[in-house]
Structure formats: C-alpha cells, structure tokens
PDB file of C-alpha atoms in Angstrom:
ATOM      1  CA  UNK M   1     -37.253  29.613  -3.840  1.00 49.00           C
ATOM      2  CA  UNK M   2     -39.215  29.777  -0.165  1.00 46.00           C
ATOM      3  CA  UNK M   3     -37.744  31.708   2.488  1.00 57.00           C
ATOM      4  CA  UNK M   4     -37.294  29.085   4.309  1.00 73.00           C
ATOM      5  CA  UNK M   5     -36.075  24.761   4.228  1.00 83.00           C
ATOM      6  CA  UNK M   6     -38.045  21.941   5.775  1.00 83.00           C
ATOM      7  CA  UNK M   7     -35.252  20.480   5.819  1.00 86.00           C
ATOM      8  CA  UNK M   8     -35.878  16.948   4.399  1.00 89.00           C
ATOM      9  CA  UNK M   9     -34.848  15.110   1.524  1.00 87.00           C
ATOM     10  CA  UNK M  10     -38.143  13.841   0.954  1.00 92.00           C
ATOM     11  CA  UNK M  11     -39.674  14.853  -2.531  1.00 91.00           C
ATOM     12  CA  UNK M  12     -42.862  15.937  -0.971  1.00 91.00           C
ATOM     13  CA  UNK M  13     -40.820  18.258   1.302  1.00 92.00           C
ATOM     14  CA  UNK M  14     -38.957  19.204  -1.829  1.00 91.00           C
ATOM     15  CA  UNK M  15     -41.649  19.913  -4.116  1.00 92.00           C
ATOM     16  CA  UNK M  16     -43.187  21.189  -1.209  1.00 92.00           C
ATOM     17  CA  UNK M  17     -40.900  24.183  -0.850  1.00 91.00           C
ATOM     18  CA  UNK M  18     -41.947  25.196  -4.365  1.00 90.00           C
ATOM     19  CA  UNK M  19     -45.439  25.154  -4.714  1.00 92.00           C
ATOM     20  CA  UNK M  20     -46.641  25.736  -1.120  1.00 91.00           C
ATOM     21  CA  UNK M  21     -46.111  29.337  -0.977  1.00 91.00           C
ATOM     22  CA  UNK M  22     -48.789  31.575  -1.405  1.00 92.00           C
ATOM     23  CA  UNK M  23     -50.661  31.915  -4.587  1.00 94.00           C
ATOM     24  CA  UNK M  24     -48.418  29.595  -5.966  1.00 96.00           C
ATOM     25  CA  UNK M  25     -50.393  26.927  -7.355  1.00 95.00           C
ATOM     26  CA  UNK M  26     -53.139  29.287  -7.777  1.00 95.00           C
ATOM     27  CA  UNK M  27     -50.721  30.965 -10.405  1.00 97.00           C
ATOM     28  CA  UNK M  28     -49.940  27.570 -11.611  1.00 97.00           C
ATOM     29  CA  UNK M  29     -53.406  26.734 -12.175  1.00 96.00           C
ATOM     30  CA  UNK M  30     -54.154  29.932 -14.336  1.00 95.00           C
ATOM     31  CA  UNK M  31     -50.730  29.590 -16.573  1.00 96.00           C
ATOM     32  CA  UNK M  32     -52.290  25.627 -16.750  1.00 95.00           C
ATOM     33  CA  UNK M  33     -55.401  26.908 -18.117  1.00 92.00           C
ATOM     34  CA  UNK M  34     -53.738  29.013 -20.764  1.00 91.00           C
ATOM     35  CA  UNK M  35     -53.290  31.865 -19.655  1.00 93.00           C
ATOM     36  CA  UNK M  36     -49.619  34.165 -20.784  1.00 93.00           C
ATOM     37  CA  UNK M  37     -49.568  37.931 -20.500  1.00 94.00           C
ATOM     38  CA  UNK M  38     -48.997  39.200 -17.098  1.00 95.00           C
ATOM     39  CA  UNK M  39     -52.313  41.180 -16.945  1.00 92.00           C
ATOM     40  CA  UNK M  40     -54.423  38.142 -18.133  1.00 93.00           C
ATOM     41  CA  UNK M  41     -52.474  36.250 -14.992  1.00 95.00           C
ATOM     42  CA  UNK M  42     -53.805  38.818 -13.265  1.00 93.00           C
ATOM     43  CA  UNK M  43     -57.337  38.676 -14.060  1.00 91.00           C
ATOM     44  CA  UNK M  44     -57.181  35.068 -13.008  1.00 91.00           C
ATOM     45  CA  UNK M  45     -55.854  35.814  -9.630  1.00 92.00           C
ATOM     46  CA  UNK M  46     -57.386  39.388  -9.142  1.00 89.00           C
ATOM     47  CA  UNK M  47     -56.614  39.595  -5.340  1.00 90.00           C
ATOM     48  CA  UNK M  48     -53.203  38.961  -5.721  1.00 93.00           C
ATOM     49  CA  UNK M  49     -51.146  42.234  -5.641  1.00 95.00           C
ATOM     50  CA  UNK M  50     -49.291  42.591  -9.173  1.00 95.00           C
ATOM     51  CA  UNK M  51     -45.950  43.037  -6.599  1.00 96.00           C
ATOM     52  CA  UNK M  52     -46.447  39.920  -5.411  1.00 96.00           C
ATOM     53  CA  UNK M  53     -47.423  38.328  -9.296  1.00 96.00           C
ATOM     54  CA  UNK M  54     -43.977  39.476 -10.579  1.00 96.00           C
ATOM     55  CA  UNK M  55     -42.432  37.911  -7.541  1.00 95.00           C
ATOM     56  CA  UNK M  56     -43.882  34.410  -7.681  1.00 96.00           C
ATOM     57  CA  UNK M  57     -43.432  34.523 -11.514  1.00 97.00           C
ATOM     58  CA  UNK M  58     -39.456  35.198 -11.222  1.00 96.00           C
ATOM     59  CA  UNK M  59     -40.050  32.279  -8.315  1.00 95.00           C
ATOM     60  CA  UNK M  60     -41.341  29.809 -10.875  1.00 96.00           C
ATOM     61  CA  UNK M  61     -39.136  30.518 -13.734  1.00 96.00           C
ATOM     62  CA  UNK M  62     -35.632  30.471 -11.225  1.00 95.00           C
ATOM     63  CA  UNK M  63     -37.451  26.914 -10.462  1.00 95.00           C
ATOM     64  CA  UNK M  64     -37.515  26.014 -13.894  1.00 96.00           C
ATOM     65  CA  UNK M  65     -41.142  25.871 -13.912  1.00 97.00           C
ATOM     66  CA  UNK M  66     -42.236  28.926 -16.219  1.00 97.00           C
ATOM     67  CA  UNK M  67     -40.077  30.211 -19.153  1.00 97.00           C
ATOM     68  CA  UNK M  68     -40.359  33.583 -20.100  1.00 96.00           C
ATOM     69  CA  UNK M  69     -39.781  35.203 -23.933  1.00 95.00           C
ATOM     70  CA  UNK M  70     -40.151  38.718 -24.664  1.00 93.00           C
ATOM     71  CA  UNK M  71     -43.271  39.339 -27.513  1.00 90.00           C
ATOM     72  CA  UNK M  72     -41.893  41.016 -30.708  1.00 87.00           C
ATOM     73  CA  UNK M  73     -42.642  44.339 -31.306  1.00 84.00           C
ATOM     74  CA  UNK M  74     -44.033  45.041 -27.681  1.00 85.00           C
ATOM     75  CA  UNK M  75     -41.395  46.499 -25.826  1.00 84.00           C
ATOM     76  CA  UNK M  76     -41.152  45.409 -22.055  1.00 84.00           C
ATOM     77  CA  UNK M  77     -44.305  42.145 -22.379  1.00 88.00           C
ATOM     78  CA  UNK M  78     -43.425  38.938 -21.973  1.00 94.00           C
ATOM     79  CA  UNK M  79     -45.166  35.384 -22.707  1.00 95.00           C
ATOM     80  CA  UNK M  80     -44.953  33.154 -19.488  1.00 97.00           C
ATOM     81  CA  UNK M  81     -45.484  29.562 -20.272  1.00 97.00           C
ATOM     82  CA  UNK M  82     -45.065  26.105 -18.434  1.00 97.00           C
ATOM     83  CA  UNK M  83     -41.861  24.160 -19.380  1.00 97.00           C
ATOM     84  CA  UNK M  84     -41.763  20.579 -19.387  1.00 97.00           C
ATOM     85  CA  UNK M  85     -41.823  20.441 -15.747  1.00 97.00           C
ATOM     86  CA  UNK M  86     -44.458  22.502 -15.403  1.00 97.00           C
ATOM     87  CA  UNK M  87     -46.199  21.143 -17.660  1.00 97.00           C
ATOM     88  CA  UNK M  88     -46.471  17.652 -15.574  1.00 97.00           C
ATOM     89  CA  UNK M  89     -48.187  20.003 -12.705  1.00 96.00           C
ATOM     90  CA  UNK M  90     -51.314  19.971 -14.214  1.00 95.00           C
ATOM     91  CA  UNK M  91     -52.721  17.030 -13.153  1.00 95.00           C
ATOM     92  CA  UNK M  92     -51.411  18.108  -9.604  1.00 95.00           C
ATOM     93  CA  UNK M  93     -53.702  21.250 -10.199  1.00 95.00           C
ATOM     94  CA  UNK M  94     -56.369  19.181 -11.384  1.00 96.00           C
ATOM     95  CA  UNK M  95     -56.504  16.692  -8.735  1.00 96.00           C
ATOM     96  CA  UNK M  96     -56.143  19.530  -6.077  1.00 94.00           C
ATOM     97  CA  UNK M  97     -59.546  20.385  -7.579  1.00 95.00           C
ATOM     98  CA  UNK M  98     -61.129  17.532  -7.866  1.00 95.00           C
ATOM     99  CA  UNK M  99     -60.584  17.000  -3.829  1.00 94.00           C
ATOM    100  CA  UNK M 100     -61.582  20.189  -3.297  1.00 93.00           C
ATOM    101  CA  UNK M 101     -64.823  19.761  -4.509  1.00 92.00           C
ATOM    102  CA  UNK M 102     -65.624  16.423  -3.092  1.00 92.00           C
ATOM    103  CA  UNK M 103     -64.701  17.513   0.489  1.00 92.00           C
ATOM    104  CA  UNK M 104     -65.112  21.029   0.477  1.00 90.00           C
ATOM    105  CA  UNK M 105     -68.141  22.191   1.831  1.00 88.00           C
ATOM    106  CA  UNK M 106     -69.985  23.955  -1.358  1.00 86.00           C
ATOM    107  CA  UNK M 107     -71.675  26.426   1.677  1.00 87.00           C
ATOM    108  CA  UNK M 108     -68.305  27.725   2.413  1.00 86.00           C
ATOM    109  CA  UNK M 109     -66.899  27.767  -1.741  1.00 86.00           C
ATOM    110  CA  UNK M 110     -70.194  30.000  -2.138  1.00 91.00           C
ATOM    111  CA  UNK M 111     -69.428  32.181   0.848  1.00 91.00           C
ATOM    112  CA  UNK M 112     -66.248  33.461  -1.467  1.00 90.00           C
ATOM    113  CA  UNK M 113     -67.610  34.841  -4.374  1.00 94.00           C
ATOM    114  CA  UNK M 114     -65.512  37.279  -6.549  1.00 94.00           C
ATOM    115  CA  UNK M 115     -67.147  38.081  -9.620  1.00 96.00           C
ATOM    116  CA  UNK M 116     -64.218  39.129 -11.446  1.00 94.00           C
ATOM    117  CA  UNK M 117     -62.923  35.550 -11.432  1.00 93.00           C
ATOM    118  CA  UNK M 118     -66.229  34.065 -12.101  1.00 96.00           C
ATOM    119  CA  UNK M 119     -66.613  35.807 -15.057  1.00 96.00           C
ATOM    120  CA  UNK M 120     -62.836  35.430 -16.321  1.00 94.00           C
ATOM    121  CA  UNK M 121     -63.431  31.817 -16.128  1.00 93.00           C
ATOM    122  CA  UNK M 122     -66.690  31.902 -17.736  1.00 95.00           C
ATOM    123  CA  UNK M 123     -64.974  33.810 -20.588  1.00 94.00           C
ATOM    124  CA  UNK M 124     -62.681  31.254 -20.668  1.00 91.00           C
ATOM    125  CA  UNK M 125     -65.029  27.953 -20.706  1.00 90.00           C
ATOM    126  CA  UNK M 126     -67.418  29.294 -23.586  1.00 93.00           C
ATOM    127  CA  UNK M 127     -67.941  26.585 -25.943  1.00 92.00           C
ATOM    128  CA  UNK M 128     -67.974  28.348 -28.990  1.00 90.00           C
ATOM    129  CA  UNK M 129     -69.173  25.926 -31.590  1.00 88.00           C
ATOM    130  CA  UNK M 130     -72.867  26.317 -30.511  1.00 87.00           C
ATOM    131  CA  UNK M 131     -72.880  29.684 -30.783  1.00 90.00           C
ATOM    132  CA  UNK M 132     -73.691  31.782 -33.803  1.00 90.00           C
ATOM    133  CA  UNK M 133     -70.927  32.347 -36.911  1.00 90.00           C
ATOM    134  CA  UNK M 134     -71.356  35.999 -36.159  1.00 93.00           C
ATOM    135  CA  UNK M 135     -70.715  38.379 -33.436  1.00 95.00           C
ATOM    136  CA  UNK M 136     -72.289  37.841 -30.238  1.00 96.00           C
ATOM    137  CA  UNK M 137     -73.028  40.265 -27.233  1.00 97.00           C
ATOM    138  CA  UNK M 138     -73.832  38.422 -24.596  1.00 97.00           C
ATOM    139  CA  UNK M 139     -74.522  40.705 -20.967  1.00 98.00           C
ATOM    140  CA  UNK M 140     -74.637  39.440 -17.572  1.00 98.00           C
ATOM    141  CA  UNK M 141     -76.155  41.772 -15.019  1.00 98.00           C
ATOM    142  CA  UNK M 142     -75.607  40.760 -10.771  1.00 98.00           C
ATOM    143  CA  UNK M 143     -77.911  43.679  -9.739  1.00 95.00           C
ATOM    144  CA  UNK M 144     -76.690  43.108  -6.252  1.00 96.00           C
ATOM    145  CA  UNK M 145     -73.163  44.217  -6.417  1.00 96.00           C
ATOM    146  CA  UNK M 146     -71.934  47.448  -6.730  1.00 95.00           C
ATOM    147  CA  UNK M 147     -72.450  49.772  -9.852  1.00 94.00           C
ATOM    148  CA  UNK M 148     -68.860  49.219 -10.630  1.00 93.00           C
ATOM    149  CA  UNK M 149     -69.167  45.844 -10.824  1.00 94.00           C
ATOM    150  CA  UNK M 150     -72.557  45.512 -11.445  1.00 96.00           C
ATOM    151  CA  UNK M 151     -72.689  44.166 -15.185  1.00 98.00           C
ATOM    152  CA  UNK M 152     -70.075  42.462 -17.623  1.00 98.00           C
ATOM    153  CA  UNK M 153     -70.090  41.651 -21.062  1.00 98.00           C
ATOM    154  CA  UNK M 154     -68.712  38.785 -23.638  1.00 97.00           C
ATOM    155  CA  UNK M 155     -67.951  40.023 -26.738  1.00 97.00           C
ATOM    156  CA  UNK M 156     -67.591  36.282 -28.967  1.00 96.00           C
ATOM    157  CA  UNK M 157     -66.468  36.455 -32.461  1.00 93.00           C
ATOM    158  CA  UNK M 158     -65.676  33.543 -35.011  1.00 89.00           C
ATOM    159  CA  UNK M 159     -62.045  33.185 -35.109  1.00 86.00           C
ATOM    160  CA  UNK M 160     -60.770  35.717 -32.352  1.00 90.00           C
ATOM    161  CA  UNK M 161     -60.101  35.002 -28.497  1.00 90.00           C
ATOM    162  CA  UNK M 162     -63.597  35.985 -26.450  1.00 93.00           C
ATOM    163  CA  UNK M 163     -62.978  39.296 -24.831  1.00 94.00           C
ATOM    164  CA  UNK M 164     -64.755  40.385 -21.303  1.00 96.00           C
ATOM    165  CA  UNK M 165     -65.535  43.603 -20.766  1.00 96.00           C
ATOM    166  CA  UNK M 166     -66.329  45.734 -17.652  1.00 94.00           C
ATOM    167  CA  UNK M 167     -66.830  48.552 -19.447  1.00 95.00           C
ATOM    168  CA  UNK M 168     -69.915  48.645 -21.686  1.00 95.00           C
ATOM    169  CA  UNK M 169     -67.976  47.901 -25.019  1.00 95.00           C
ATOM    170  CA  UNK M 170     -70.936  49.843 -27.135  1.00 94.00           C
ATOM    171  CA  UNK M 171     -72.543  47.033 -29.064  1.00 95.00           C
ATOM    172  CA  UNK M 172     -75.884  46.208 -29.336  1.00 96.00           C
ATOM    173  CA  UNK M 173     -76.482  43.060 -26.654  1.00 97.00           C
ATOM    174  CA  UNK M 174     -77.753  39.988 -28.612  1.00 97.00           C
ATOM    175  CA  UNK M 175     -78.688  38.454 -25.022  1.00 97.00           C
ATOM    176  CA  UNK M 176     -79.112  39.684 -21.264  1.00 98.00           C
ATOM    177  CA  UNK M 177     -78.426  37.220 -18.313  1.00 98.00           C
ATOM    178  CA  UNK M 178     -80.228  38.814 -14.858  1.00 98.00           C
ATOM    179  CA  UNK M 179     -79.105  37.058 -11.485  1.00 98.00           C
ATOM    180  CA  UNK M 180     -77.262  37.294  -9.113  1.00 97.00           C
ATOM    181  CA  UNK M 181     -73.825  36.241  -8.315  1.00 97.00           C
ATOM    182  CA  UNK M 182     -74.286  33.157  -5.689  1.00 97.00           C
ATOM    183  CA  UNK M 183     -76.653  31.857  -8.220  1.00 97.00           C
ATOM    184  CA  UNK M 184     -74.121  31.891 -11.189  1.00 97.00           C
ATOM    185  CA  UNK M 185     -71.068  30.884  -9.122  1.00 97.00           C
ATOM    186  CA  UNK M 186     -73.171  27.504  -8.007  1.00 96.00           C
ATOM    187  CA  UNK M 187     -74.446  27.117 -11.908  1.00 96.00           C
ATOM    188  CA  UNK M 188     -70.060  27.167 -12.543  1.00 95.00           C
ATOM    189  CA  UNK M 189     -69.629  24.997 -10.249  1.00 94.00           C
ATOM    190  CA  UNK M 190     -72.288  22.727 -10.950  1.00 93.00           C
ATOM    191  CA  UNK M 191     -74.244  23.230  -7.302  1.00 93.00           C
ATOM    192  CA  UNK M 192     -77.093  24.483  -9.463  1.00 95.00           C
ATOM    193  CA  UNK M 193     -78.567  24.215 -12.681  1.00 95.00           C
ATOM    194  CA  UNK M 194     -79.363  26.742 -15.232  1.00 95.00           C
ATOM    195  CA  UNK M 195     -83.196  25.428 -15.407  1.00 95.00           C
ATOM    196  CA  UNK M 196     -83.470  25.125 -11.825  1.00 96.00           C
ATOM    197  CA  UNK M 197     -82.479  29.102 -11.592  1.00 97.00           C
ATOM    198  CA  UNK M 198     -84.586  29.588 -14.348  1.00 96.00           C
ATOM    199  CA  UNK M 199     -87.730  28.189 -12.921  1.00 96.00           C
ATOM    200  CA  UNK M 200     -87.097  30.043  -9.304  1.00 96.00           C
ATOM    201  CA  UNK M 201     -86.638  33.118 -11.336  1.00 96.00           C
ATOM    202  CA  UNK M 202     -83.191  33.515  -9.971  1.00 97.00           C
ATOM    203  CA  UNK M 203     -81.771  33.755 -13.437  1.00 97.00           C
ATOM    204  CA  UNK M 204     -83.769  35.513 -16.085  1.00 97.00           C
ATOM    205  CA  UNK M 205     -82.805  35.287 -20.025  1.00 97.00           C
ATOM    206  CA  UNK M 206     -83.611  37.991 -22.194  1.00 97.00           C
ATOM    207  CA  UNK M 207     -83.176  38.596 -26.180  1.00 96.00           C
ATOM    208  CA  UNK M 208     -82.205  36.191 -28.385  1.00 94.00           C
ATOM    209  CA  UNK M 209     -84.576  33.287 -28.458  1.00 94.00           C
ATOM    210  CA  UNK M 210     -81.361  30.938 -29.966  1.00 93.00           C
ATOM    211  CA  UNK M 211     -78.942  32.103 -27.927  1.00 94.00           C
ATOM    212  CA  UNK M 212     -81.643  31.431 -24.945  1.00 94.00           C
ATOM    213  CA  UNK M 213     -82.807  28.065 -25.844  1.00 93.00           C
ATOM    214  CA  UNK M 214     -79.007  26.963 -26.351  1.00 93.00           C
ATOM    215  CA  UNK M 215     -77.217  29.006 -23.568  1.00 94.00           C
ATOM    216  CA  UNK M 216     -77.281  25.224 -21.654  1.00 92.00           C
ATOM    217  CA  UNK M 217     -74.420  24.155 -24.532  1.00 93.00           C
ATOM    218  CA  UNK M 218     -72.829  27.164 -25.312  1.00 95.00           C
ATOM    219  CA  UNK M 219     -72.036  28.494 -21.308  1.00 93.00           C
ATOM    220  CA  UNK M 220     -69.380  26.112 -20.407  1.00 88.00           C
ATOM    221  CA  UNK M 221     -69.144  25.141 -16.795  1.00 92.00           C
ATOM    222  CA  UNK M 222     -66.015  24.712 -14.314  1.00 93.00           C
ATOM    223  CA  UNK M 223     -63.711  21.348 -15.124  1.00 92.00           C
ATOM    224  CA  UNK M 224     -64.680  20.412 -11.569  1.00 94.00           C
ATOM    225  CA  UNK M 225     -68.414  21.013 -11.790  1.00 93.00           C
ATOM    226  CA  UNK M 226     -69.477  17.396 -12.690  1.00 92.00           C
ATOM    227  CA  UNK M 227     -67.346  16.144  -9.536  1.00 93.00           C
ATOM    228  CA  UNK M 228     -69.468  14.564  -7.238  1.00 89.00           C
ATOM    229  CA  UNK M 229     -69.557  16.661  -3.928  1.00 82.00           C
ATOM    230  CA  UNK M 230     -68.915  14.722  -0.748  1.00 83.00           C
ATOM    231  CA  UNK M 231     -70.324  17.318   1.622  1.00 54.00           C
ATOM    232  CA  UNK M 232     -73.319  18.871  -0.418  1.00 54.00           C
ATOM    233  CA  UNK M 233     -74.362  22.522  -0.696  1.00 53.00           C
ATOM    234  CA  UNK M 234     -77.353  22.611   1.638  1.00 49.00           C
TER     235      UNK M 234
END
C-alpha cells in the first residue's frame, strides 16, 4: 500500500505502512463513525481532495480494511464499510483521540477551525431523544465567516437520518444559535461550556423556549470532550 517499506518485520512497522499515510486514519476515523457514501466521507474530511479520497479508499480495501458493494438501483455508488479488521481499528482511532486531547495544546486545536467539519460532526452527535417528535429547524449563524459559510442548518426529523444544510433548506427555523465559530468548536470539544458562552454573550439562543432550555441534552458533544486535558486551553 505506501510507496515505500520500512523495512522491518516488526508489526508496528507493518501496520505502520498502512495507516501512516496521509489522511489515512483520518478516513478511518470517519468510516469508524459511520459514515459510507463517498460524498458523506467527504464531508468528514473536507480538505482532502476527492482524487486523493478515491485513492486512499482503493488503499484500504487492497489492505483488506474497507469492503466495498455497489447500492442497488444507483448506478456507479458504492457503500464503503470496515471489515473485520477494520473494524478492530477503532479503538486505535479512539485512543489516538483520547491522547490527543490530553497532550495537545487546546490553544493550537482552536487555532484550526473548519466549520464544515464542526458542523458535520455536530450533525452527527445530536442526541435525538430529547428533542421534539416533530420536525425541527434548528440554525446556527458564525457571523464572522464568510457569507458562504456564514450560517448552517439541521433539519431533525423522527425516524430519518439528520440532514445539514448549507443552503437555506426553506423551513421555518424552530431555533437560532448566534456565535461564533472558536466558541462552538471549544463547546465540541468540551474547552467551554454552553452556559459559560451563554452568560459572556458569546452564544445567543433564540426561538423555541424548549428547544433552548434543553439544547444542553439534545447538542451532543465530541467523544473526546469529557477527556481531561493535560495542557489546558488558556
């Protein structure tokens, strides 16, 4: 699979081989999370060139890490998903995380903020069952960033997958989340609390007085964000 050997018969070196190359086990991490179609991949890694996606995909699968089926009655997609053996990566991923955010420096996770991940995970970590049996709307507005990428919606529904939207989807908003997007990344990642923003007025909550009250059970935070940091976001 890499271009080239170290050389070694060591399993680390072996393994090494595999998973070290770039984006790898970033693209291992998003297939562990649940992710299948090639374009959701891609909103979970969205600086990684689709080029270099298909590449590391045909990487995995020749390594007998991913397995790839064609989906009925869509000509040309395909369903990636971890065998067996990749399967027994995730709690590599997992404890690649947890170190990361115990000896990381939160300062320098916070310097590289990309929205479009942030809010593909949030979509992701909503906890649904404290939400309303209904449709939802919920907006989140970073009025620093560019219009472009300015606001983002979650469209929840009872028994469908959450969708996020970039592009106003044309429903009425049930609530609107104001702040900006160092503020939310630390809240994911558990740097910062959603009352503590609230009380700065970094984060401002507006519509629905349930979906407000609750939004502390309902948004669901990063798997690392209750891992103690070692080196503490000043």
């Amino acid at each position: 699979m890499a271009n080239a050997s170290y050389g070694q018969f060591c399993p680390v070196a072996m393994a090494a081989e595999i998973l070290c190359t770039r984006w790898t086990i970033v693209l291992v991490r998003e297939l562990a999370a649940g992710s299948t179609r090639f374009n959701d991949l891609r909103r979970g890694v969205p600086r990684m060139s689709p080029a270099l996606l298909s590449q590391r995909l045909k990487d995995l699968e020749a390594a007998g890490i991913v397995h790839r089926t064609p989906v009925a009655r869509e000509s040309g997609v395909f369903d990636y998903r971890l065998t067996r053996a990749g399967q027994e990566l995730a709690p590599v991923v997992d404890a690649f995380g947890v170190w990361g955010k115990r000896w990381i420096d939160g300062d320098l996770t916070l310097e590289r903020l990309d929205v479009q991940l942030l809010m593909w995970d949030m979509r992701r970590g909503l906890v649904l069952d404290p939400m309303p049996d209904r449709k939802v709307i919920v907006q989140f507005r970073f009025g620093e960033l560019a219009a472009d990428r300015r606001s983002w919606w979650l469209v929840v529904e009872p028994d469908r997958e959450t969708e996020l939207c970039s592009i106003d989807p044309g429903f009425d908003v049930d609530l609107y989340v104001a702040t900006d997007l160092r503020t939310m990344t630390a809240i994911w990642m558990g740097y910062d609390t959603l009352a503590d923003a609230a009380n700065a007025r970094r984060l401002m909550l507006t519509g629905d007085d349930e979906l407000s009250d609750s939004i502390e059970s309902w948004l669901g935070l990063s798997p690392f964000a209750k891992t103690k940091a070692v080196a503490a976001v000043s």
